[in-house]
mmCIF file of C-alpha atoms and ligand atoms in Angstrom:
data_model
loop_
_atom_site.group_PDB
_atom_site.id
_atom_site.type_symbol
_atom_site.label_atom_id
_atom_site.label_comp_id
_atom_site.label_asym_id
_atom_site.label_seq_id
_atom_site.Cartn_x
_atom_site.Cartn_y
_atom_site.Cartn_z
ATOM 1 C CA VAL K 71 -0.187 0.094 -0.192
ATOM 2 C CA THR K 72 1.421 3.403 -1.187
ATOM 3 C CA ALA K 73 0.423 6.646 0.378
ATOM 4 C CA ARG K 74 1.917 9.776 -1.089
ATOM 5 C CA LEU K 75 1.554 13.329 0.408
ATOM 6 C CA PRO K 76 0.069 16.169 -1.352
ATOM 7 C CA ALA K 77 2.812 17.397 -3.530
ATOM 8 C CA ALA K 78 2.073 21.312 -2.091
ATOM 9 C CA GLN K 79 3.198 21.765 0.905
ATOM 10 C CA ALA K 80 3.354 25.809 1.674
ATOM 11 C CA SER K 81 6.998 25.995 2.839
ATOM 12 C CA ARG K 82 10.210 23.828 3.708
ATOM 13 C CA GLU K 83 8.983 23.675 7.337
ATOM 14 C CA ALA K 84 5.594 22.585 6.390
ATOM 15 C CA TRP K 85 7.251 19.966 4.023
ATOM 16 C CA ALA K 86 9.581 18.736 6.919
ATOM 17 C CA GLU K 87 6.722 18.904 9.359
ATOM 18 C CA ALA K 88 4.404 16.611 7.221
ATOM 19 C CA LEU K 89 7.363 14.526 6.616
ATOM 20 C CA ASP K 90 7.897 14.068 10.168
ATOM 21 C CA ARG K 91 4.146 12.971 10.600
ATOM 22 C CA LEU K 92 4.399 10.570 7.611
ATOM 23 C CA GLU K 93 7.378 8.840 9.596
ATOM 24 C CA GLU K 94 5.091 8.515 12.891
ATOM 25 C CA CYS K 95 2.282 7.115 10.754
ATOM 26 C CA GLY K 96 5.033 4.527 9.542
ATOM 27 C CA ALA K 97 6.326 3.595 12.973
ATOM 28 C CA LEU K 98 2.655 3.131 14.285
ATOM 29 C CA LEU K 99 1.760 1.255 11.282
ATOM 30 C CA ALA K 100 4.458 -0.650 11.714
ATOM 31 C CA ALA K 101 3.659 -2.394 14.899
ATOM 32 C CA HIS K 102 -0.203 -3.096 13.480
ATOM 33 C CA ASP K 103 -1.091 -6.704 12.620
ATOM 34 C CA GLY K 104 -1.002 -7.770 9.100
ATOM 35 C CA VAL K 105 2.071 -5.105 8.033
ATOM 36 C CA GLY K 106 4.893 -6.634 7.397
ATOM 37 C CA GLY K 107 7.061 -3.512 7.281
ATOM 38 C CA VAL K 108 7.101 0.092 6.171
ATOM 39 C CA GLU K 109 9.191 2.088 4.124
ATOM 40 C CA LEU K 110 9.387 5.935 4.155
ATOM 41 C CA ARG K 111 10.950 7.186 0.513
ATOM 42 C CA ASP K 112 12.143 10.807 1.404
ATOM 43 C CA PRO K 113 12.304 12.544 -2.383
ATOM 44 C CA ARG K 114 15.418 14.563 -0.898
ATOM 45 C CA THR K 115 17.400 11.810 -0.321
ATOM 46 C CA ILE K 116 16.373 9.141 -2.728
ATOM 47 C CA ASP K 117 15.468 9.448 -6.906
ATOM 48 C CA GLY K 118 12.023 8.337 -7.973
ATOM 49 C CA PRO K 119 9.531 9.801 -5.913
ATOM 50 C CA GLN K 120 8.448 13.844 -6.670
ATOM 51 C CA GLN K 121 6.684 13.306 -3.177
ATOM 52 C CA PRO K 122 7.168 12.061 0.330
ATOM 53 C CA GLU K 123 5.794 8.329 -0.015
ATOM 54 C CA LEU K 124 5.347 5.786 2.952
ATOM 55 C CA VAL K 125 5.224 2.116 1.483
ATOM 56 C CA VAL K 126 3.428 -0.508 3.711
ATOM 57 C CA TYR K 127 3.957 -3.999 3.259
ATOM 58 C CA THR K 128 1.233 -6.547 3.851
ATOM 59 C CA THR K 129 -0.103 -9.923 2.261
ATOM 60 C CA PRO K 130 -2.788 -9.939 -0.440
ATOM 61 C CA GLU K 131 -5.289 -11.269 1.833
ATOM 62 C CA ALA K 132 -4.569 -8.914 4.163
ATOM 63 C CA LEU K 133 -4.484 -5.988 1.791
ATOM 64 C CA GLU K 134 -8.089 -4.639 1.892
ATOM 65 C CA ALA K 135 -7.971 -4.257 5.993
ATOM 66 C CA VAL K 136 -4.194 -2.853 6.140
ATOM 67 C CA THR K 137 -5.363 -0.193 3.469
ATOM 68 C CA ALA K 138 -8.156 0.937 5.425
ATOM 69 C CA THR K 139 -5.838 0.842 8.457
ATOM 70 C CA VAL K 140 -3.638 3.443 6.292
ATOM 71 C CA ARG K 141 -6.102 6.039 5.550
ATOM 72 C CA ALA K 142 -7.322 6.110 9.127
ATOM 73 C CA THR K 143 -3.817 6.407 10.308
ATOM 74 C CA LEU K 144 -3.051 9.282 7.728
ATOM 75 C CA ASP K 145 -6.241 10.758 8.791
ATOM 76 C CA ALA K 146 -5.629 10.998 12.151
ATOM 77 C CA PHE K 147 -2.378 12.676 11.503
ATOM 78 C CA GLY K 148 -3.679 15.580 9.381
ATOM 79 C CA LEU K 149 -2.332 13.789 6.098
ATOM 80 C CA GLY K 150 -5.598 12.859 4.759
ATOM 81 C CA GLY K 151 -5.216 14.857 1.436
ATOM 82 C CA GLY K 152 -2.694 12.241 -0.062
ATOM 83 C CA ASP K 153 -3.635 9.395 -2.353
ATOM 84 C CA VAL K 154 -3.709 5.974 -1.206
ATOM 85 C CA THR K 155 -3.178 3.089 -3.477
ATOM 86 C CA ALA K 156 -2.788 -0.414 -3.319
ATOM 87 C CA ALA K 157 -1.323 -3.115 -5.179
ATOM 88 C CA VAL K 158 -0.360 -6.868 -5.145
ATOM 89 C CA ARG K 159 3.072 -7.281 -6.811
ATOM 90 C CA THR K 160 4.705 -10.741 -8.180
ATOM 91 C CA ASP K 161 7.854 -9.082 -9.805
ATOM 92 C CA ASP K 162 11.246 -8.926 -8.872
ATOM 93 C CA ASP K 163 11.228 -5.543 -8.292
ATOM 94 C CA TRP K 164 8.681 -6.115 -5.106
ATOM 95 C CA ARG K 165 11.534 -8.905 -4.281
ATOM 96 C CA ASP K 166 13.617 -6.646 -4.007
ATOM 97 C CA ASN K 167 11.311 -3.697 -2.241
ATOM 98 C CA TRP K 168 10.268 -6.438 0.158
ATOM 99 C CA LYS K 169 13.936 -6.855 1.568
ATOM 100 C CA GLN K 170 14.247 -3.110 2.114
ATOM 101 C CA PHE K 171 11.490 -3.390 4.656
ATOM 102 C CA TYR K 172 12.531 -3.525 7.941
ATOM 103 C CA ARG K 173 12.720 -4.131 11.435
ATOM 104 C CA PRO K 174 15.133 -3.887 14.561
ATOM 105 C CA ILE K 175 17.399 -6.695 14.660
ATOM 106 C CA VAL K 176 19.600 -7.324 17.796
ATOM 107 C CA LEU K 177 22.979 -8.790 17.096
ATOM 108 C CA GLY K 178 25.456 -10.958 18.669
ATOM 109 C CA ASP K 179 23.764 -11.880 21.850
ATOM 110 C CA GLY K 180 23.136 -8.364 22.647
ATOM 111 C CA ALA K 181 26.104 -6.662 21.682
ATOM 112 C CA LEU K 182 24.571 -4.328 19.065
ATOM 113 C CA LEU K 183 21.314 -3.101 17.840
ATOM 114 C CA LEU K 184 20.160 -1.975 14.333
ATOM 115 C CA ARG K 185 17.360 -0.173 13.620
ATOM 116 C CA PRO K 186 15.731 1.991 11.068
ATOM 117 C CA SER K 187 15.174 5.360 12.143
ATOM 118 C CA TRP K 188 11.342 5.547 11.809
ATOM 119 C CA ILE K 189 11.298 2.749 14.574
ATOM 120 C CA PRO K 190 12.162 3.916 17.994
ATOM 121 C CA ARG K 191 14.536 1.753 20.880
ATOM 122 C CA ALA K 192 12.591 -0.339 23.184
ATOM 123 C CA PRO K 193 13.832 0.190 26.746
ATOM 124 C CA ASP K 194 15.410 -3.529 26.986
ATOM 125 C CA HIS K 195 17.531 -2.949 23.274
ATOM 126 C CA PRO K 196 21.088 -2.979 23.670
ATOM 127 C CA THR K 197 22.593 0.441 24.304
ATOM 128 C CA ARG K 198 24.927 0.364 21.155
ATOM 129 C CA GLU K 199 23.061 0.948 18.050
ATOM 130 C CA ILE K 200 23.562 1.532 14.610
ATOM 131 C CA VAL K 201 20.685 3.148 12.790
ATOM 132 C CA ILE K 202 20.583 2.550 9.206
ATOM 133 C CA ASP K 203 18.322 3.842 6.252
ATOM 134 C CA PRO K 204 19.047 1.898 3.342
ATOM 135 C CA GLY K 205 17.802 4.292 0.751
ATOM 136 C CA ARG K 206 18.487 2.388 -2.527
ATOM 137 C CA ALA K 207 21.620 0.872 -1.274
ATOM 138 C CA PHE K 208 21.513 -3.238 -0.602
ATOM 139 C CA GLY K 209 22.156 -3.554 3.343
ATOM 140 C CA THR K 210 19.169 -3.625 5.562
ATOM 141 C CA GLY K 211 20.449 -6.536 7.858
ATOM 142 C CA LEU K 212 18.018 -8.588 6.781
ATOM 143 C CA HIS K 213 19.925 -10.713 4.519
ATOM 144 C CA GLU K 214 21.563 -13.673 4.941
ATOM 145 C CA THR K 215 24.620 -12.886 3.159
ATOM 146 C CA THR K 216 25.066 -9.411 5.606
ATOM 147 C CA GLN K 217 23.895 -11.431 8.665
ATOM 148 C CA LEU K 218 26.946 -13.744 8.294
ATOM 149 C CA CYS K 219 29.215 -10.934 8.113
ATOM 150 C CA LEU K 220 27.781 -9.212 11.295
ATOM 151 C CA ASP K 221 28.044 -12.286 13.213
ATOM 152 C CA ARG K 222 31.284 -12.621 12.619
ATOM 153 C CA ILE K 223 31.906 -8.946 13.605
ATOM 154 C CA CYS K 224 30.244 -9.538 16.631
ATOM 155 C CA ALA K 225 32.127 -13.065 17.512
ATOM 156 C CA LEU K 226 35.426 -11.102 16.880
ATOM 157 C CA TRP K 227 34.721 -8.307 19.374
ATOM 158 C CA ARG K 228 33.502 -10.781 21.799
ATOM 159 C CA ASP K 229 36.884 -12.886 21.352
ATOM 160 C CA GLY K 230 38.698 -9.213 22.181
ATOM 161 C CA ALA K 231 40.065 -8.613 18.794
ATOM 162 C CA ARG K 232 41.632 -5.096 18.138
ATOM 163 C CA PRO K 233 41.728 -4.922 14.489
ATOM 164 C CA GLU K 234 43.644 -1.520 13.570
ATOM 165 C CA ALA K 235 42.148 -1.038 10.540
ATOM 166 C CA ILE K 236 39.419 -2.642 8.796
ATOM 167 C CA LEU K 237 38.266 -2.294 5.201
ATOM 168 C CA ASP K 238 34.689 -2.966 4.115
ATOM 169 C CA LEU K 239 34.570 -3.878 0.306
ATOM 170 C CA GLY K 240 30.877 -3.721 -1.275
ATOM 171 C CA CYS K 241 29.531 -1.532 1.567
ATOM 172 C CA GLY K 242 26.312 -0.902 0.159
ATOM 173 C CA SER K 243 24.810 1.052 2.942
ATOM 174 C CA GLY K 244 27.712 1.017 5.091
ATOM 175 C CA ILE K 245 26.066 -1.839 7.577
ATOM 176 C CA LEU K 246 29.014 -3.554 8.195
ATOM 177 C CA ALA K 247 31.694 -0.252 8.331
ATOM 178 C CA LEU K 248 29.291 1.176 11.032
ATOM 179 C CA ALA K 249 28.717 -2.016 12.830
ATOM 180 C CA ALA K 250 32.697 -2.602 13.120
ATOM 181 C CA ALA K 251 33.018 1.335 13.732
ATOM 182 C CA ARG K 252 30.557 1.021 16.956
ATOM 183 C CA LEU K 253 31.954 -2.063 18.256
ATOM 184 C CA PHE K 254 35.679 -1.612 17.506
ATOM 185 C CA GLU K 255 35.770 1.801 19.152
ATOM 186 C CA ALA K 256 39.807 2.107 19.100
ATOM 187 C CA THR K 257 40.088 0.995 15.399
ATOM 188 C CA ALA K 258 41.231 4.419 14.223
ATOM 189 C CA LYS K 259 40.603 3.747 10.108
ATOM 190 C CA ILE K 260 37.694 2.036 8.629
ATOM 191 C CA VAL K 261 37.935 2.474 4.681
ATOM 192 C CA ALA K 262 34.007 1.693 2.978
ATOM 193 C CA ILE K 263 34.277 1.172 -0.780
ATOM 194 C CA ASP K 264 31.669 0.735 -3.298
ATOM 195 C CA GLU K 265 31.917 0.838 -7.121
ATOM 196 C CA ASP K 266 28.103 2.442 -6.959
ATOM 197 C CA PRO K 267 27.957 6.169 -6.030
ATOM 198 C CA GLU K 268 24.234 5.851 -4.615
ATOM 199 C CA ALA K 269 25.593 3.304 -1.886
ATOM 200 C CA THR K 270 28.961 5.239 -1.245
ATOM 201 C CA ALA K 271 26.263 8.322 -0.914
ATOM 202 C CA THR K 272 23.692 6.398 1.566
ATOM 203 C CA THR K 273 27.006 5.080 3.615
ATOM 204 C CA MET K 274 28.202 8.517 4.041
ATOM 205 C CA GLU K 275 24.446 9.691 5.299
ATOM 206 C CA ASN K 276 24.319 6.572 7.618
ATOM 207 C CA ALA K 277 27.817 7.528 8.905
ATOM 208 C CA LEU K 278 26.912 11.079 9.933
ATOM 209 C CA GLY K 279 23.531 9.971 11.168
ATOM 210 C CA ASN K 280 25.428 7.602 13.425
ATOM 211 C CA ARG K 281 28.404 10.166 14.717
ATOM 212 C CA LEU K 282 30.787 8.072 12.991
ATOM 213 C CA ASP K 283 31.822 9.920 9.916
ATOM 214 C CA ALA K 284 34.802 11.151 11.433
ATOM 215 C CA ARG K 285 36.136 7.580 11.592
ATOM 216 C CA LEU K 286 34.947 6.315 8.094
ATOM 217 C CA HIS K 287 36.937 6.766 5.046
ATOM 218 C CA VAL K 288 34.167 6.273 2.350
ATOM 219 C CA ARG K 289 35.405 5.920 -1.311
ATOM 220 C CA THR K 290 33.504 5.052 -4.868
ATOM 221 C CA GLY K 291 35.701 2.716 -6.458
ATOM 222 C CA ASP K 292 37.018 -0.662 -6.179
ATOM 223 C CA ILE K 293 39.761 -2.742 -4.046
ATOM 224 C CA HIS K 294 42.463 -1.209 -6.257
ATOM 225 C CA ASP K 295 41.374 1.921 -4.769
ATOM 226 C CA THR K 296 43.259 1.494 -1.637
ATOM 227 C CA ALA K 297 47.206 0.696 -0.771
ATOM 228 C CA ASP K 298 46.742 0.096 2.717
ATOM 229 C CA ARG K 299 46.859 -3.284 4.939
ATOM 230 C CA PHE K 300 43.730 -4.012 6.720
ATOM 231 C CA ASP K 301 43.749 -6.464 9.746
ATOM 232 C CA LEU K 302 40.076 -7.139 9.180
ATOM 233 C CA VAL K 303 38.688 -7.262 5.635
ATOM 234 C CA LEU K 304 34.828 -7.936 5.112
ATOM 235 C CA ALA K 305 33.726 -8.411 1.307
ATOM 236 C CA ASN K 306 29.911 -9.135 0.727
ATOM 237 C CA ILE K 307 30.083 -9.481 -2.727
ATOM 238 C CA ARG K 308 28.827 -11.952 -5.323
ATOM 239 C CA ALA K 309 31.136 -15.153 -5.827
ATOM 240 C CA ASN K 310 32.679 -13.799 -9.213
ATOM 241 C CA THR K 311 33.412 -10.559 -8.334
ATOM 242 C CA LEU K 312 35.357 -11.914 -5.077
ATOM 243 C CA VAL K 313 37.299 -14.359 -7.120
ATOM 244 C CA ALA K 314 38.437 -11.710 -9.565
ATOM 245 C CA ARG K 315 40.045 -10.033 -6.775
ATOM 246 C CA ALA K 316 41.876 -12.767 -4.541
ATOM 247 C CA GLY K 317 45.037 -11.494 -5.558
ATOM 248 C CA ALA K 318 44.300 -7.966 -4.763
ATOM 249 C CA LEU K 319 42.563 -8.948 -1.163
ATOM 250 C CA PHE K 320 45.493 -11.167 -0.162
ATOM 251 C CA GLU K 321 47.314 -7.648 -0.992
ATOM 252 C CA ALA K 322 45.088 -5.481 1.131
ATOM 253 C CA THR K 323 45.011 -8.222 4.129
ATOM 254 C CA ALA K 324 47.602 -7.441 6.987
ATOM 255 C CA HIS K 325 49.926 -10.397 7.932
ATOM 256 C CA GLU K 326 47.939 -12.409 10.700
ATOM 257 C CA GLY K 327 44.729 -10.381 9.013
ATOM 258 C CA LYS K 328 41.431 -11.944 8.879
ATOM 259 C CA LEU K 329 39.382 -11.946 5.656
ATOM 260 C CA VAL K 330 35.784 -12.418 5.840
ATOM 261 C CA LEU K 331 33.982 -13.557 2.449
ATOM 262 C CA SER K 332 30.149 -13.295 2.066
ATOM 263 C CA GLY K 333 27.994 -13.318 -0.646
ATOM 264 C CA VAL K 334 28.798 -17.058 -1.655
ATOM 265 C CA LEU K 335 26.247 -19.493 -2.661
ATOM 266 C CA VAL K 336 26.801 -23.178 -1.286
ATOM 267 C CA GLU K 337 27.639 -24.658 -4.851
ATOM 268 C CA GLU K 338 30.132 -21.742 -5.505
ATOM 269 C CA LEU K 339 32.189 -22.671 -1.982
ATOM 270 C CA ASP K 340 35.029 -24.841 -3.240
ATOM 271 C CA GLU K 341 35.885 -22.786 -6.382
ATOM 272 C CA VAL K 342 36.320 -19.734 -3.856
ATOM 273 C CA GLU K 343 37.801 -21.317 -1.597
ATOM 274 C CA ALA K 344 40.183 -22.556 -4.040
ATOM 275 C CA GLU K 345 41.047 -18.992 -5.729
ATOM 276 C CA PHE K 346 41.534 -17.894 -2.032
ATOM 277 C CA VAL K 347 43.856 -20.545 -0.968
ATOM 278 C CA ARG K 348 45.906 -20.320 -4.260
ATOM 279 C CA ALA K 349 46.458 -16.478 -3.330
ATOM 280 C CA GLY K 350 47.663 -17.366 -0.037
ATOM 281 C CA PHE K 351 44.777 -17.355 2.647
ATOM 282 C CA VAL K 352 44.329 -19.925 5.057
ATOM 283 C CA ARG K 353 40.885 -21.353 6.789
ATOM 284 C CA ASP K 354 40.294 -19.173 9.964
ATOM 285 C CA ALA K 355 40.525 -21.629 12.984
ATOM 286 C CA SER K 356 39.107 -19.349 15.086
ATOM 287 C CA ALA K 357 35.632 -19.234 13.431
ATOM 288 C CA LEU K 358 33.016 -21.637 14.580
ATOM 289 C CA SER K 359 32.708 -23.631 11.602
ATOM 290 C CA TRP K 360 33.561 -24.084 7.720
ATOM 291 C CA PRO K 361 31.962 -22.903 5.962
ATOM 292 C CA ARG K 362 29.445 -21.025 8.432
ATOM 293 C CA ARG K 363 26.329 -21.399 6.346
ATOM 294 C CA LYS K 364 22.702 -19.742 6.347
ATOM 295 C CA ASP K 365 19.938 -20.991 3.923
ATOM 296 C CA ILE K 366 21.597 -20.898 0.690
ATOM 297 C CA TRP K 367 24.517 -18.830 1.542
ATOM 298 C CA VAL K 368 27.840 -19.118 3.022
ATOM 299 C CA ALA K 369 30.558 -17.336 4.257
ATOM 300 C CA LEU K 370 34.220 -17.956 4.349
ATOM 301 C CA ASP K 371 36.687 -17.108 7.213
ATOM 302 C CA PHE K 372 40.441 -16.618 6.153
ATOM 303 C CA VAL K 373 43.462 -15.694 7.934
ATOM 304 C CA ARG K 374 46.462 -14.548 5.627
ATOM 305 C CA PRO K 375 49.349 -15.908 7.355
ATOM 306 C CA ARG K 376 52.421 -14.551 8.439
HETATM 307 C C1 LIG L 93 25.301 -7.297 -1.467
HETATM 308 S S1 LIG L 93 26.018 -5.649 -1.277
HETATM 309 C C2 LIG L 93 26.633 -6.080 0.210
HETATM 310 C C3 LIG L 93 26.220 -4.901 1.204
HETATM 311 C C4 LIG L 93 26.631 -4.648 2.299
HETATM 312 N N1 LIG L 93 28.058 -4.763 2.622
HETATM 313 C C5 LIG L 93 26.408 -5.650 3.119
HETATM 314 O O1 LIG L 93 26.958 -6.655 3.706
HETATM 315 O O2 LIG L 93 24.658 -5.613 3.480
HETATM 316 C C6 LIG L 93 27.496 -5.505 -2.519
HETATM 317 C C7 LIG L 93 27.904 -4.356 -2.760
HETATM 318 O O3 LIG L 93 29.172 -4.564 -3.487
HETATM 319 C C8 LIG L 93 29.124 -3.604 -4.440
HETATM 320 N N2 LIG L 93 30.368 -3.863 -5.579
HETATM 321 C C9 LIG L 93 29.749 -5.061 -6.432
HETATM 322 N N3 LIG L 93 30.874 -5.229 -6.846
HETATM 323 C C10 LIG L 93 31.983 -4.359 -6.689
HETATM 324 C C11 LIG L 93 33.293 -4.174 -6.856
HETATM 325 N N4 LIG L 93 33.897 -4.647 -7.580
HETATM 326 N N5 LIG L 93 34.144 -2.871 -6.076
HETATM 327 C C12 LIG L 93 33.351 -2.430 -5.125
HETATM 328 N N6 LIG L 93 31.982 -2.524 -4.942
HETATM 329 C C13 LIG L 93 31.336 -3.557 -5.674
HETATM 330 C C14 LIG L 93 27.595 -3.419 -4.786
HETATM 331 O O4 LIG L 93 27.445 -1.882 -5.712
HETATM 332 C C15 LIG L 93 26.693 -3.328 -3.699
HETATM 333 O O5 LIG L 93 26.644 -2.264 -3.404
#
């Protein structure tokens, strides 16, 4: 169900105020029965909508009831002048959008909270948190490949790791770099790289929003755009991209540094392992299992030997 604010707002202040109210509607609706998630689309930060939109996700069976609830909620917030449209989507676009809807996630046995800005923290949530608005970039924290990386970051933190420099290659929304920055407070240098300028713009916004911008160096580009060495390298990208960069990732990893690869399908495991072993990496025996697996995805934990 998509709710659009009326286009005409008298002033910038009126616009911002209406957007705040739409955000509050989203928070209320997210907690409503039958609502799978909400997505606030702000034309100031993403391309596409001409006016602010609230997208409310539900199932076809609940569509009518949820549409009525959305209308009633907008009315209650004085936003009844906009249009509300309901549609059942089955295409790929819909699948991607669905991934963007979002709820708070507690990671690493209470080490860290991840939440979208429109859902407030609860009293029992962990105090360390990262607020992520993915915009159009990949990385809400809901995808298995992201979770495999986040699990490892939390485990290393619990084990007392103290990386001096961290690289997040293919940073998307910046979620991995920001989670690492929040947990590894002493890490001075965290580099986040993505080839997609929309992703790096989103990472920068999220870094600012979490007041971690001073420690995050965000670059649009590829692995070849850093000449530094890192004690922890995170790369959640598809296998063919990783395989083509095995040598460059080896060069970017410090002696005894760790490499976490995600984005690999179970059936791609052998090929990816062989290529990274050929590049000089060995399996990281400190990880819980080889490989770590969620659904059809695996993560590979390597060390660059001394
Ligand atoms: C699966 S997303 C991961 C996002 C985030 N790190 C996470 O874990 O949720 C992969 C990201 O890698 C980026 N990417 C793909 N190939 C790349 C390359 N060769 N160099 C840099 N970034 C790349 C994509 O633009 C995308 O944002």
